[in-house]
mmCIF file of C-alpha atoms and ligand atoms in Angstrom:
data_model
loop_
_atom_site.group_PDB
_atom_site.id
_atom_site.type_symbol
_atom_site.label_atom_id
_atom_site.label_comp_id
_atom_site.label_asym_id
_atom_site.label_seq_id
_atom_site.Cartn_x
_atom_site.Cartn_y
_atom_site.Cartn_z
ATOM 1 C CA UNK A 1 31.407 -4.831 -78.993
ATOM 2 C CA UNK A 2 28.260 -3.550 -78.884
ATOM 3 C CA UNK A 3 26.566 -7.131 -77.846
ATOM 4 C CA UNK A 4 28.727 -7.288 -74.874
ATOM 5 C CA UNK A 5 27.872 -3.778 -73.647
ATOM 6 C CA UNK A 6 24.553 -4.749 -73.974
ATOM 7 C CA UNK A 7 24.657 -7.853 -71.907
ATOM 8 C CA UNK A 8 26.691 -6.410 -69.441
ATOM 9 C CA UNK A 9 23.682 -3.589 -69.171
ATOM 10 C CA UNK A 10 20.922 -6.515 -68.586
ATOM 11 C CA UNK A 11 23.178 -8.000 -65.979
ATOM 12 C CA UNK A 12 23.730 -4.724 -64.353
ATOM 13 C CA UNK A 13 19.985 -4.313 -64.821
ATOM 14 C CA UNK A 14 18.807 -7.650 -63.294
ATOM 15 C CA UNK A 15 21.282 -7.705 -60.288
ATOM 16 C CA UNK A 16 19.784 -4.299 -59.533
ATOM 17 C CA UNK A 17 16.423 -5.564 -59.569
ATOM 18 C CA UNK A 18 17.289 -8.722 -57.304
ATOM 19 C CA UNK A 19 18.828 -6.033 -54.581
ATOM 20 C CA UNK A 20 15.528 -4.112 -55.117
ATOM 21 C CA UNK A 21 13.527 -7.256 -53.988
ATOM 22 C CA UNK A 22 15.604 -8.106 -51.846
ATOM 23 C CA UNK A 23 15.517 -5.040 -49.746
ATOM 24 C CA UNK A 24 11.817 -4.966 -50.404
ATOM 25 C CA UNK A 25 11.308 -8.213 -48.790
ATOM 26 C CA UNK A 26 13.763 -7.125 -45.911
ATOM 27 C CA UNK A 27 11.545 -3.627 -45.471
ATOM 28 C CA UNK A 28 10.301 -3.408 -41.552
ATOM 29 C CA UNK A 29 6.365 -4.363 -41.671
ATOM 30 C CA UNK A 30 4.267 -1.850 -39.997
ATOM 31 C CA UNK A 31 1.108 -2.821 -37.446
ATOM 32 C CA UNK A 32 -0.861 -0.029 -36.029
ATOM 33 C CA UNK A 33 -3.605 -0.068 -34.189
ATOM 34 C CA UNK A 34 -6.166 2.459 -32.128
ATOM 35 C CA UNK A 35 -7.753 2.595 -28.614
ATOM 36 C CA UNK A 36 -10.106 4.689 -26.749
ATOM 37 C CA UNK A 37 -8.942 4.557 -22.864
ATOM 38 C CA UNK A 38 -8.138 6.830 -20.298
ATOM 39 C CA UNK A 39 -10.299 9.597 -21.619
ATOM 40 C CA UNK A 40 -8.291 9.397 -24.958
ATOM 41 C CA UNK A 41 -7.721 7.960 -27.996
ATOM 42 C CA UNK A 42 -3.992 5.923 -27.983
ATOM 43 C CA UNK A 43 -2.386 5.140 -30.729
ATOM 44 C CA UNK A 44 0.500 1.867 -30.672
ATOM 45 C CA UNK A 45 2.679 1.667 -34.210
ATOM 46 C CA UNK A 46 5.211 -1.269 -34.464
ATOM 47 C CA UNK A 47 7.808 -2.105 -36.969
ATOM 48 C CA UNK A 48 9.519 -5.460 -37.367
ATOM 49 C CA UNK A 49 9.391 -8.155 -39.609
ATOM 50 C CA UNK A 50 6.231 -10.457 -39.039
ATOM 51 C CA UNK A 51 3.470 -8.906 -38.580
ATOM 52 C CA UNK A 52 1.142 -11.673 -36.423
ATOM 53 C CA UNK A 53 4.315 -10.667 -33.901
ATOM 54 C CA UNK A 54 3.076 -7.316 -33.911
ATOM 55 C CA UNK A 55 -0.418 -8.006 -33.400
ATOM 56 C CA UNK A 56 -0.270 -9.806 -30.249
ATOM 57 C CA UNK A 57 2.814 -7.438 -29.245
ATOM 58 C CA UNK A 58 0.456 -4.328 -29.697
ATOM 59 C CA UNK A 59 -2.598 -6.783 -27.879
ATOM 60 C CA UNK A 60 -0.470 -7.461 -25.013
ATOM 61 C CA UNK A 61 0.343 -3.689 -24.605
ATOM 62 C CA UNK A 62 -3.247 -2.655 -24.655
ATOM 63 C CA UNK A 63 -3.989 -4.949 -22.255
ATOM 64 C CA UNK A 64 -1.604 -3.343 -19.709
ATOM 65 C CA UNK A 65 -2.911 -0.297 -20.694
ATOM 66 C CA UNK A 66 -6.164 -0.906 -19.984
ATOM 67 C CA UNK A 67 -5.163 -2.663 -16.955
ATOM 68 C CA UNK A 68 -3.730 0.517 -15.169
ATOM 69 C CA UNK A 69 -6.498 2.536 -16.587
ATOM 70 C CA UNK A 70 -8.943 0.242 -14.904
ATOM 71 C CA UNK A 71 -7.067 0.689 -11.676
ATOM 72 C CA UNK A 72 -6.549 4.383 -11.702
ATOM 73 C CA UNK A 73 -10.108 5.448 -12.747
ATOM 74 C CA UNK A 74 -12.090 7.337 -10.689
ATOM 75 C CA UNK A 75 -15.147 8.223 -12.281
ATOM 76 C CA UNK A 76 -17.282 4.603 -12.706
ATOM 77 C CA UNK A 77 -20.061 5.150 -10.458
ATOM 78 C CA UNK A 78 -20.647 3.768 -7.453
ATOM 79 C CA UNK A 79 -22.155 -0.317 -7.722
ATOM 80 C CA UNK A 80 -20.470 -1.222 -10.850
ATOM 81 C CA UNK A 81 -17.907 -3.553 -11.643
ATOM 82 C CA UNK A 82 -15.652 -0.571 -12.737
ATOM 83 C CA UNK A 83 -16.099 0.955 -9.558
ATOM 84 C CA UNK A 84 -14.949 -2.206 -7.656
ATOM 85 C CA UNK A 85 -12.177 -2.762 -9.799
ATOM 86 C CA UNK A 86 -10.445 0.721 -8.997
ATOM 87 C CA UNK A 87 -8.140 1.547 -6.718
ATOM 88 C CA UNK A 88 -8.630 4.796 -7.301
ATOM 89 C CA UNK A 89 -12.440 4.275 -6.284
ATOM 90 C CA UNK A 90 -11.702 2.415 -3.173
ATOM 91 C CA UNK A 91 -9.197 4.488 -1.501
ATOM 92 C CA UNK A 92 -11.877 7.473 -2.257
ATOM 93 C CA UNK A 93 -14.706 5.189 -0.747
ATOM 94 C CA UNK A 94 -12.598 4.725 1.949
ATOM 95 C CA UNK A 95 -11.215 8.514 2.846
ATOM 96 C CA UNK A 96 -11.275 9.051 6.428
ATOM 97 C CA UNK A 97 -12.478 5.502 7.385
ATOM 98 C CA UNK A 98 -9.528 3.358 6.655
ATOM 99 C CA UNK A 99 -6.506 2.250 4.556
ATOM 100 C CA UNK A 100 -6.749 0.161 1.576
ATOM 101 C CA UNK A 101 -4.877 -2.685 -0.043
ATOM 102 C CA UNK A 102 -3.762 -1.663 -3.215
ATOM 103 C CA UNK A 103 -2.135 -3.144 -6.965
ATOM 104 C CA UNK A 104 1.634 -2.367 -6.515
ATOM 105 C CA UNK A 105 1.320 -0.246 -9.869
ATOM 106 C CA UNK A 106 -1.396 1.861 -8.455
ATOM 107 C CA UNK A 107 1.427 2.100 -5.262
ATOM 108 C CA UNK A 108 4.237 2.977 -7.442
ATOM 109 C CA UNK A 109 2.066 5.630 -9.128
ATOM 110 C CA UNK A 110 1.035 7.463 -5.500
ATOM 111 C CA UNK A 111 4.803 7.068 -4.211
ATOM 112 C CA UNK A 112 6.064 8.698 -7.883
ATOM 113 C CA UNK A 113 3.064 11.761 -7.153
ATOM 114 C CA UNK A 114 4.408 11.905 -3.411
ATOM 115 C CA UNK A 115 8.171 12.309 -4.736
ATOM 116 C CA UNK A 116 6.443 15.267 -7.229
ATOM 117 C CA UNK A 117 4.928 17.145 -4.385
ATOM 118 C CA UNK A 118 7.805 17.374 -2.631
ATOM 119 C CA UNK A 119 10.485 18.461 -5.743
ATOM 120 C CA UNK A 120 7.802 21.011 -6.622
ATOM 121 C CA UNK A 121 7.168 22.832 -3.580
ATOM 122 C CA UNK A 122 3.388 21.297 -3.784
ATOM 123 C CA UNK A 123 2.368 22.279 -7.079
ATOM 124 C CA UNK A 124 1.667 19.215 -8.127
ATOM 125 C CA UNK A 125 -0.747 17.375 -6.105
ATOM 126 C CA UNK A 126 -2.950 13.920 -6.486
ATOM 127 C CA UNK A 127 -5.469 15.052 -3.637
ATOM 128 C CA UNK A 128 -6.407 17.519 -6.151
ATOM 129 C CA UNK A 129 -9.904 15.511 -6.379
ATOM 130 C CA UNK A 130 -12.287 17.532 -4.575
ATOM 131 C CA UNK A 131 -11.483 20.764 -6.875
ATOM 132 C CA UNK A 132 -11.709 18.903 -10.035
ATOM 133 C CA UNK A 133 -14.866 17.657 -9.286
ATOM 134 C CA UNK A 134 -15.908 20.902 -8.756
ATOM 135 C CA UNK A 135 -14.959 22.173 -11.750
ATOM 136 C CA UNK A 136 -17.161 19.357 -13.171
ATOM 137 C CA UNK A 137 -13.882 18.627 -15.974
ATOM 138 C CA UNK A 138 -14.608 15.231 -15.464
ATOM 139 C CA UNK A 139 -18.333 15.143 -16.722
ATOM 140 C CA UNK A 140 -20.556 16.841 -19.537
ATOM 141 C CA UNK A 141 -20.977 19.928 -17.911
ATOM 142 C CA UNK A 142 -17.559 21.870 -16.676
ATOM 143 C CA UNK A 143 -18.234 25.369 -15.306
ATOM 144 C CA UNK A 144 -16.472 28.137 -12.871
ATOM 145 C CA UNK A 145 -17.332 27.262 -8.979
ATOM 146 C CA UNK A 146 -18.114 29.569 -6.851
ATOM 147 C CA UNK A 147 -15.359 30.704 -4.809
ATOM 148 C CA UNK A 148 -16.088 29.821 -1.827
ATOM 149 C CA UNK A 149 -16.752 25.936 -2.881
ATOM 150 C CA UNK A 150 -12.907 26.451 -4.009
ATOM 151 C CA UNK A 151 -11.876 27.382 -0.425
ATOM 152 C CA UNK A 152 -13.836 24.685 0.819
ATOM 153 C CA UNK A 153 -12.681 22.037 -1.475
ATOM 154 C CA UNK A 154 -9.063 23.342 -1.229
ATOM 155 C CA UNK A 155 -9.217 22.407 2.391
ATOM 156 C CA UNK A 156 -9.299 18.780 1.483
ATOM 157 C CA UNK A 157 -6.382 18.872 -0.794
ATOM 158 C CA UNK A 158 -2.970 17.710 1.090
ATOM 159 C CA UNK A 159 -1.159 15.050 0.017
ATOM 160 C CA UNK A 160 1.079 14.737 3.475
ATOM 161 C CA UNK A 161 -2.388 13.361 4.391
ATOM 162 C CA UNK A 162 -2.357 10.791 1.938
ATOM 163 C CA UNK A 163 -0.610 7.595 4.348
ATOM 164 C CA UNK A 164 1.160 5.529 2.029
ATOM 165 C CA UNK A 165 2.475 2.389 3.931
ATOM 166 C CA UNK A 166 4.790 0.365 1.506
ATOM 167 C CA UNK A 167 5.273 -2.757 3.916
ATOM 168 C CA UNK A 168 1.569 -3.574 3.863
ATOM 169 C CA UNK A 169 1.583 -1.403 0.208
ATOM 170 C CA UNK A 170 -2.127 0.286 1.293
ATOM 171 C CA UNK A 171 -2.964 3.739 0.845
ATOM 172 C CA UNK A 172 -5.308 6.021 3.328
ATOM 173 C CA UNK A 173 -6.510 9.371 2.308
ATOM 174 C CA UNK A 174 -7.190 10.480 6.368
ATOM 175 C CA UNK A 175 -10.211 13.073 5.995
ATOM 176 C CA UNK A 176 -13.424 12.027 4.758
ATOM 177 C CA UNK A 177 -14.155 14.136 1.813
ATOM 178 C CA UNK A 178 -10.957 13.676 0.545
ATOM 179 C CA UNK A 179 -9.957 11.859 -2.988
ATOM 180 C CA UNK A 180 -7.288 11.007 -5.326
ATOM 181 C CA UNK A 181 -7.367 12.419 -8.946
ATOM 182 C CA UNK A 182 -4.494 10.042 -10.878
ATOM 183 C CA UNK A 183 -5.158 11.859 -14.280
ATOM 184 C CA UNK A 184 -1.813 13.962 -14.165
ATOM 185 C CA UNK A 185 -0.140 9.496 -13.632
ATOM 186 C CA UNK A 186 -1.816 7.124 -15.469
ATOM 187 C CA UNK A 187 -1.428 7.648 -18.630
ATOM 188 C CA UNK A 188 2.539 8.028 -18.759
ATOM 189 C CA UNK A 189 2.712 5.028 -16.328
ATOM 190 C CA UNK A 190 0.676 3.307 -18.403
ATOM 191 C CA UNK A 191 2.409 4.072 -21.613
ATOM 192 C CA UNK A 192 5.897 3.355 -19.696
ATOM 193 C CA UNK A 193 4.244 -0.444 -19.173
ATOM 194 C CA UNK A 194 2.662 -0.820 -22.364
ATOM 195 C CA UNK A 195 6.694 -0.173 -23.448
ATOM 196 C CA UNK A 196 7.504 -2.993 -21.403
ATOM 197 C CA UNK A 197 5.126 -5.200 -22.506
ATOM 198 C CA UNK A 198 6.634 -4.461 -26.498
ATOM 199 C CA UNK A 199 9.723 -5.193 -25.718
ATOM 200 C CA UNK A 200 9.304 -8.597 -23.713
ATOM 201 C CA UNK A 201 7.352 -9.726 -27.201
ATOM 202 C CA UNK A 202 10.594 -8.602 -29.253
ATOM 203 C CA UNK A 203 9.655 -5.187 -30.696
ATOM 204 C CA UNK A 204 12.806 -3.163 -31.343
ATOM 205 C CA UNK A 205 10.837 0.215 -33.058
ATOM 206 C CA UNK A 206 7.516 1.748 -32.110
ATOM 207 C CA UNK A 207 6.041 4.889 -31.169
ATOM 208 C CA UNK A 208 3.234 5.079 -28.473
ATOM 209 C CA UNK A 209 0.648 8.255 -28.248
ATOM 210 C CA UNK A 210 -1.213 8.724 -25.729
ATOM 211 C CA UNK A 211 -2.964 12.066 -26.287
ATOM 212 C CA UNK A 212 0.026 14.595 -26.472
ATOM 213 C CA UNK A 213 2.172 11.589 -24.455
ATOM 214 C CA UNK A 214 4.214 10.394 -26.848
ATOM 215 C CA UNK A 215 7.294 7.106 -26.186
ATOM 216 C CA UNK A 216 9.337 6.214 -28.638
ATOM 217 C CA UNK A 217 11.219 3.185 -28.421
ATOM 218 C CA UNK A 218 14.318 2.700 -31.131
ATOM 219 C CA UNK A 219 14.352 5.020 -34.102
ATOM 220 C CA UNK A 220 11.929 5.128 -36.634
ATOM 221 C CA UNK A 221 11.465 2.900 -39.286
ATOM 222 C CA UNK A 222 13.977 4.467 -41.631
ATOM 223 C CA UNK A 223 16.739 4.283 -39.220
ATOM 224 C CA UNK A 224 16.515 7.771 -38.455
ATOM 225 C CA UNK A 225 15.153 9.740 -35.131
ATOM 226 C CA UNK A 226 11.359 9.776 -35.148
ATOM 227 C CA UNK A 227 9.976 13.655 -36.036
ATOM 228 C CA UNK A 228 7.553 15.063 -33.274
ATOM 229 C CA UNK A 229 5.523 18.393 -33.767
ATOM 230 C CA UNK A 230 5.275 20.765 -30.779
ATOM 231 C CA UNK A 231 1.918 21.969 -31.000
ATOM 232 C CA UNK A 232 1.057 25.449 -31.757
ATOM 233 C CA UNK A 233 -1.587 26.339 -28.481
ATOM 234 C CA UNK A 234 -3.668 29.149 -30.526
ATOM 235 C CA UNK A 235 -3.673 27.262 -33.699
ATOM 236 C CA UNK A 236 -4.949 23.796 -34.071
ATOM 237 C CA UNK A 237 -3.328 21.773 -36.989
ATOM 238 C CA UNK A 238 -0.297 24.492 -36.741
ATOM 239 C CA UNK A 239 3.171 23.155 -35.339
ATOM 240 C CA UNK A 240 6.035 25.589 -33.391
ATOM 241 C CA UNK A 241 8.899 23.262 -33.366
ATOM 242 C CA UNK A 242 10.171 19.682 -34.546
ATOM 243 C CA UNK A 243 11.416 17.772 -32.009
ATOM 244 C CA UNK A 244 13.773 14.513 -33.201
ATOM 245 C CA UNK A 245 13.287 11.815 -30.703
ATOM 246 C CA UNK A 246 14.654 8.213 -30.191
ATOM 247 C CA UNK A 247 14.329 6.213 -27.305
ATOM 248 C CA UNK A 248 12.692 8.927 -24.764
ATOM 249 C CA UNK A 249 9.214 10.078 -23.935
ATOM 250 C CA UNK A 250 7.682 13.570 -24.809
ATOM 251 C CA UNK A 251 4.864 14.389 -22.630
ATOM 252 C CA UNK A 252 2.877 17.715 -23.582
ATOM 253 C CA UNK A 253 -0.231 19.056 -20.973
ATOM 254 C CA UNK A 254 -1.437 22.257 -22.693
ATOM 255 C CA UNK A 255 -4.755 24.289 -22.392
ATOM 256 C CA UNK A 256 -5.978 23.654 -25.158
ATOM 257 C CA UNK A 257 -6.890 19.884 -24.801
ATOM 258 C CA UNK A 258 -9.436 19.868 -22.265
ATOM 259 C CA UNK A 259 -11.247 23.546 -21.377
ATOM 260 C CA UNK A 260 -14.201 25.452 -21.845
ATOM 261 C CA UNK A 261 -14.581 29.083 -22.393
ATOM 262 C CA UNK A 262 -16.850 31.125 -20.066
ATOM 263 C CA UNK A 263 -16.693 35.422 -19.624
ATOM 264 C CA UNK A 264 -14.046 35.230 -22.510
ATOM 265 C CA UNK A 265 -11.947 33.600 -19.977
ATOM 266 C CA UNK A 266 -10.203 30.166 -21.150
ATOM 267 C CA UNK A 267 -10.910 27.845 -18.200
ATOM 268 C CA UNK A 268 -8.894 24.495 -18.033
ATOM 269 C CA UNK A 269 -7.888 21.662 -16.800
ATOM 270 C CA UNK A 270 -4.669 21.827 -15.146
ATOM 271 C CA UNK A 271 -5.100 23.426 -11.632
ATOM 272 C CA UNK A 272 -2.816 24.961 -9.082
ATOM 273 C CA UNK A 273 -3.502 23.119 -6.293
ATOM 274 C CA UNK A 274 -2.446 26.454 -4.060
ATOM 275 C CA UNK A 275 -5.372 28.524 -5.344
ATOM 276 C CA UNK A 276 -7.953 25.772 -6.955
ATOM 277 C CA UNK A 277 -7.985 27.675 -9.987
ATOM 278 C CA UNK A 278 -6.411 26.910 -14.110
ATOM 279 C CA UNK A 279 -2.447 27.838 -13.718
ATOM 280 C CA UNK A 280 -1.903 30.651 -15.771
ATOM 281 C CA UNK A 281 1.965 31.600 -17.387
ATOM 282 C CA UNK A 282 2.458 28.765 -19.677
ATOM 283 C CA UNK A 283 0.239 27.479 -22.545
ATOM 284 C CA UNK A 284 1.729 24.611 -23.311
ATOM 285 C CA UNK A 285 5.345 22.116 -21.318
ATOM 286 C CA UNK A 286 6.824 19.540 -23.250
ATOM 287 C CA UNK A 287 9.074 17.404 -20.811
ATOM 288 C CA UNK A 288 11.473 15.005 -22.919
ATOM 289 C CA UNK A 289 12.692 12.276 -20.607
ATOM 290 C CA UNK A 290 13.961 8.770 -20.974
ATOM 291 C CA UNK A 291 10.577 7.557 -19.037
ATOM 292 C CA UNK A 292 7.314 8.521 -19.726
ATOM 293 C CA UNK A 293 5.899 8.020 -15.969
ATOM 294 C CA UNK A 294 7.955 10.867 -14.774
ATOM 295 C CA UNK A 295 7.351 12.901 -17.565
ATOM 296 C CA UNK A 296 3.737 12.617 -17.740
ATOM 297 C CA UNK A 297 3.712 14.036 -13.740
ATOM 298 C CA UNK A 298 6.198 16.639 -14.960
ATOM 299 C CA UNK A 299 4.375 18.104 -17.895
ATOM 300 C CA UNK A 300 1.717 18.673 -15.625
ATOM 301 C CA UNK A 301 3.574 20.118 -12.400
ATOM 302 C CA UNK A 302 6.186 22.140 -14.499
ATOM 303 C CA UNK A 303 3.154 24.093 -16.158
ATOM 304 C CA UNK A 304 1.925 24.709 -12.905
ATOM 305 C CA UNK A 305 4.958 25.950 -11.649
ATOM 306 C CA UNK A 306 5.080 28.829 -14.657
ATOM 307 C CA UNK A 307 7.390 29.625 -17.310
ATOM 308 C CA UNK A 308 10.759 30.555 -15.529
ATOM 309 C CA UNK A 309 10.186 28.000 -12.617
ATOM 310 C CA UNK A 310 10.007 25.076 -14.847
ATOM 311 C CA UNK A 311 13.269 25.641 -16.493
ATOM 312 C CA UNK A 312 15.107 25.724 -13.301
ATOM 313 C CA UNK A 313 13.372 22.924 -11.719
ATOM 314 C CA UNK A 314 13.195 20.814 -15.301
ATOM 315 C CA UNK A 315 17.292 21.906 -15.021
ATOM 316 C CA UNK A 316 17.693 20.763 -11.787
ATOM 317 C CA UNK A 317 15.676 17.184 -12.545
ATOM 318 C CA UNK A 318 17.773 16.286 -15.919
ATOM 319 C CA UNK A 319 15.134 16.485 -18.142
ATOM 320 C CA UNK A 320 14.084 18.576 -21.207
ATOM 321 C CA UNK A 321 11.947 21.316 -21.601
ATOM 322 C CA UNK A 322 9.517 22.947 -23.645
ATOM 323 C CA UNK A 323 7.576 26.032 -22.793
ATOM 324 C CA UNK A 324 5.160 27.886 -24.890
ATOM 325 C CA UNK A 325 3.951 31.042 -22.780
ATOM 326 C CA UNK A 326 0.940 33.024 -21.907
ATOM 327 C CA UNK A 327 2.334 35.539 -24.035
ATOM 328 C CA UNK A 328 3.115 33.098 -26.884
ATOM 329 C CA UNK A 329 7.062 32.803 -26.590
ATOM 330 C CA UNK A 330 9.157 29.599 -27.652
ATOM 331 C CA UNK A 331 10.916 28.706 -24.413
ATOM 332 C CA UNK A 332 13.577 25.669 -24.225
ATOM 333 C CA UNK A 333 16.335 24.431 -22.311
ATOM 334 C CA UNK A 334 19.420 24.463 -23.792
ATOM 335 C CA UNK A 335 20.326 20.404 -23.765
ATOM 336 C CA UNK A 336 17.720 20.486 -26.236
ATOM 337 C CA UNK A 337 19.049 22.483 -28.868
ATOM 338 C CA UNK A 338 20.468 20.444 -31.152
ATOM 339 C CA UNK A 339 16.902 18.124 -31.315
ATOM 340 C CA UNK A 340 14.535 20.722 -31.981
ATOM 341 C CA UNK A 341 14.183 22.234 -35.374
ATOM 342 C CA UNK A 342 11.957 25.655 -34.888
ATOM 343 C CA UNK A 343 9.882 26.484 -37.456
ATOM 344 C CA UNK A 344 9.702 29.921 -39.055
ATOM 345 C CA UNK A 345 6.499 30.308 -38.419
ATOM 346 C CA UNK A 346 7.908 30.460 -34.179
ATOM 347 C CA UNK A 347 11.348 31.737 -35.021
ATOM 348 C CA UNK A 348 10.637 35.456 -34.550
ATOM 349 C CA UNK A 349 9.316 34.791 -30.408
ATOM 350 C CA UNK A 350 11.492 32.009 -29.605
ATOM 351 C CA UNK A 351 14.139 32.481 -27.051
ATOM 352 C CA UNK A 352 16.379 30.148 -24.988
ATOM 353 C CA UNK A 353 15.634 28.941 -21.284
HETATM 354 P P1 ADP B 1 -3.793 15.601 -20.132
HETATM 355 O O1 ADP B 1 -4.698 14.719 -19.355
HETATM 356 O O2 ADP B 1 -4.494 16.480 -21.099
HETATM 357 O O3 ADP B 1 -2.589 14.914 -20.672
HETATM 358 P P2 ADP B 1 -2.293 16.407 -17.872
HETATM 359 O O4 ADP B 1 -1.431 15.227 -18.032
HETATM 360 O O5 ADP B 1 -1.624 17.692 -17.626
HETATM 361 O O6 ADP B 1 -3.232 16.615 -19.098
HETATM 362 O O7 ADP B 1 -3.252 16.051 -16.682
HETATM 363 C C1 ADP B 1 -4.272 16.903 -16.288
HETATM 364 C C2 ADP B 1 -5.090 16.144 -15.268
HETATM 365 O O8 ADP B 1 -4.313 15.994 -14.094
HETATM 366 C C3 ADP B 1 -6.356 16.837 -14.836
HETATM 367 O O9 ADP B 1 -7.442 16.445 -15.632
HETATM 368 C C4 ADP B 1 -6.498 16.357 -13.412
HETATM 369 O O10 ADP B 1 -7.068 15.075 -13.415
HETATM 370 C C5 ADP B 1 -5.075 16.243 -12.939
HETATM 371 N N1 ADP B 1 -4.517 17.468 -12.332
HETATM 372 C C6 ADP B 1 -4.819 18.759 -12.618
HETATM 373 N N2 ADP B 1 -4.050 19.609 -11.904
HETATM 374 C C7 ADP B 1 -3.233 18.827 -11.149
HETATM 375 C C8 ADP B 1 -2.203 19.112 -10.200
HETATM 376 N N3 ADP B 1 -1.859 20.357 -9.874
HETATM 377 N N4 ADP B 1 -1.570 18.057 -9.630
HETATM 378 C C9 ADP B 1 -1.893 16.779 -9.950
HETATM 379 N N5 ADP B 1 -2.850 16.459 -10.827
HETATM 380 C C10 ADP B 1 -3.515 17.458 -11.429
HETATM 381 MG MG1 MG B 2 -0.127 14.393 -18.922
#
């Protein structure tokens, strides 16, 4: 009696260990790998089950990335190779002298930015170029202008004067002076090709981030929806919120990723394109959306637009938002809800949008 018990024990024993391998041997493989582009490091994680797959999936996404940042940068001086291989750089060299022939993603990109404008009454604007050289964001040395540089730099920021002509797909900024700032585009665009480029190579699971952009495609490896921190703005390393996320995009633009402080004032990067200085109201806008593209130029307009704006207008668009305030509130609308866990440590200031 005893014996048999015994044997049936081992048996249980060794079946269980041949499901353990097996499902060990099954386990999704994960490849990850690191960039720096587009002012930013980006960050590609696949799962699946070989990885040599992976690593030319993740190549081949990269190399759209870079692609689109190539075309979209704006700050290779004048001479180089980079500089010829913009867009970005020839439609600028061009302002007020002529259109320009342009990739059909950099065309996509500018008719996306033109649809912005117009659903956000102008607050977000790719002609923003002449301010945000001013501000000097772009370079090693980022300070307050002078005001009247603002006014004069505002006067060459309109994007109904940025001719987009689809038929012969060239663009034409019409004053001289005048030039395209696609930092607020590229990266989401980019991130929404470098999704397409997975999935024609057969990836089923990865997560993309892009400085604050973040794509998910699938769930995560465990089968589950993949776990994204909202950011606390006034403490680095702290989170608000946990937002679960599975096949969408979560874009974040926040103050506290590019800025410098000057006169105890916190001076950054996003700008109101009415008044050439930092939007002030919001600290941080997550936008969750199936597509990162739009939700890259969202983040960006809906914090310009301030808190109570960019619920209604992120309402009225179908996407998800995420506000943290000026004055440090948890604001959300309500189709988010049931995805978005909020921490203790934001539960006493958060409130519903
Ligand atoms: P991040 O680059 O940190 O993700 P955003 O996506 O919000 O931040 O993009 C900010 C960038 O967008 C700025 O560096 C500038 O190039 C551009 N930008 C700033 N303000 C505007 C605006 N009102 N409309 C369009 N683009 C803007
Ligand atoms: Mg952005």
């Amino acid at each position: 009696m005893k014996n048999r018990a015994i044997v049936w024990l081992l048996l249980a024993g060794f079946l269980a260990a041949v499901f353990g391998l097996f499902l060990y041997l099954r386990r999704p493989v994960e490849y990850r790998s690191e960039q720096f582009l587009m002012d930013t490091f980006v960050s590609i994680r696949v799962y699946g089950r070989d990885r040599e797959k992976l690593r030319e999936a993740v190549t081949a996404a990269f190399t759209e990335m870079r692609r689109i940042a190539e075309l979209s940068n704006r700050f290779p001086p004048t001479g180089t190779a980079e500089h010829r291989t913009s867009d970005v750089c020839r439609i600028n060299d061009m302002a007020g002298v002529g259109a320009v022939r342009v990739d059909q993603d950099v065309f996509s990109m500018l008719e996306s930015a033109r649809a912005f404008h117009d659903l956000t009454g102008g607050a977000f604007d790719v002609t923003v170029g002449p301010v945000m050289d001013l501000w000097g964001f772009g370079g090693k040395k980022p300070h307050v202008p002078k005001a009247g540089n603002i006014q004069d730099a505002l006067a060459l920021v309109d994007n109904a004067r940025l001719i987009l002509d689809r038929k012969e797909r060239t663009a034409f900024l019409e004053k001289a002076g005048m030039s395209l700032d696609l930092g607020a585009v590229a990266k989401g665009y980019a991130t929404e090709r470098a999704v397409l480029a997975l999935k024609r190579s057969g990836v089923e699971k990865a997560l993309i981030d892009a400085g604050g952009n973040i794509r998910v495609l699938g769930k995560s490896a465990g089968n589950n929806p993949w776990r994204i921190g909202i950011k606390n703005p006034s403490r680095e390393g702290d989170i608000l919120a946990v937002l679960s996320l599975e096949d969408s995009a979560a874009v974040t633009s926040g103050d506290y990723y590019r800025y410098f402080e000057s006169g105890g004032i916190r001076w950054h990067h996003i700008i109101d394109p009415r008044t050439g200085y930092p939007a002030r109201g919001s600290r941080s806008v997550t936008v969750v959306a199936k597509d990162a593209g739009p939700a890259d130029v969202l983040s960006t307009a809906l914090f310009v637009l301030g808190p109570e704006k960019a619920l209604e207008t992120g309402k009225k668009l179908g996407v998800e938002v995420i506000i943290v305030t000026a004055d440090g509130r948890l604001l959300y609308t309500l189709g988010i809800r049931n995805r978005l866990e909020v921490l203790d440590s934001a539960r006493h200031r958060h409130d519903q949008g």
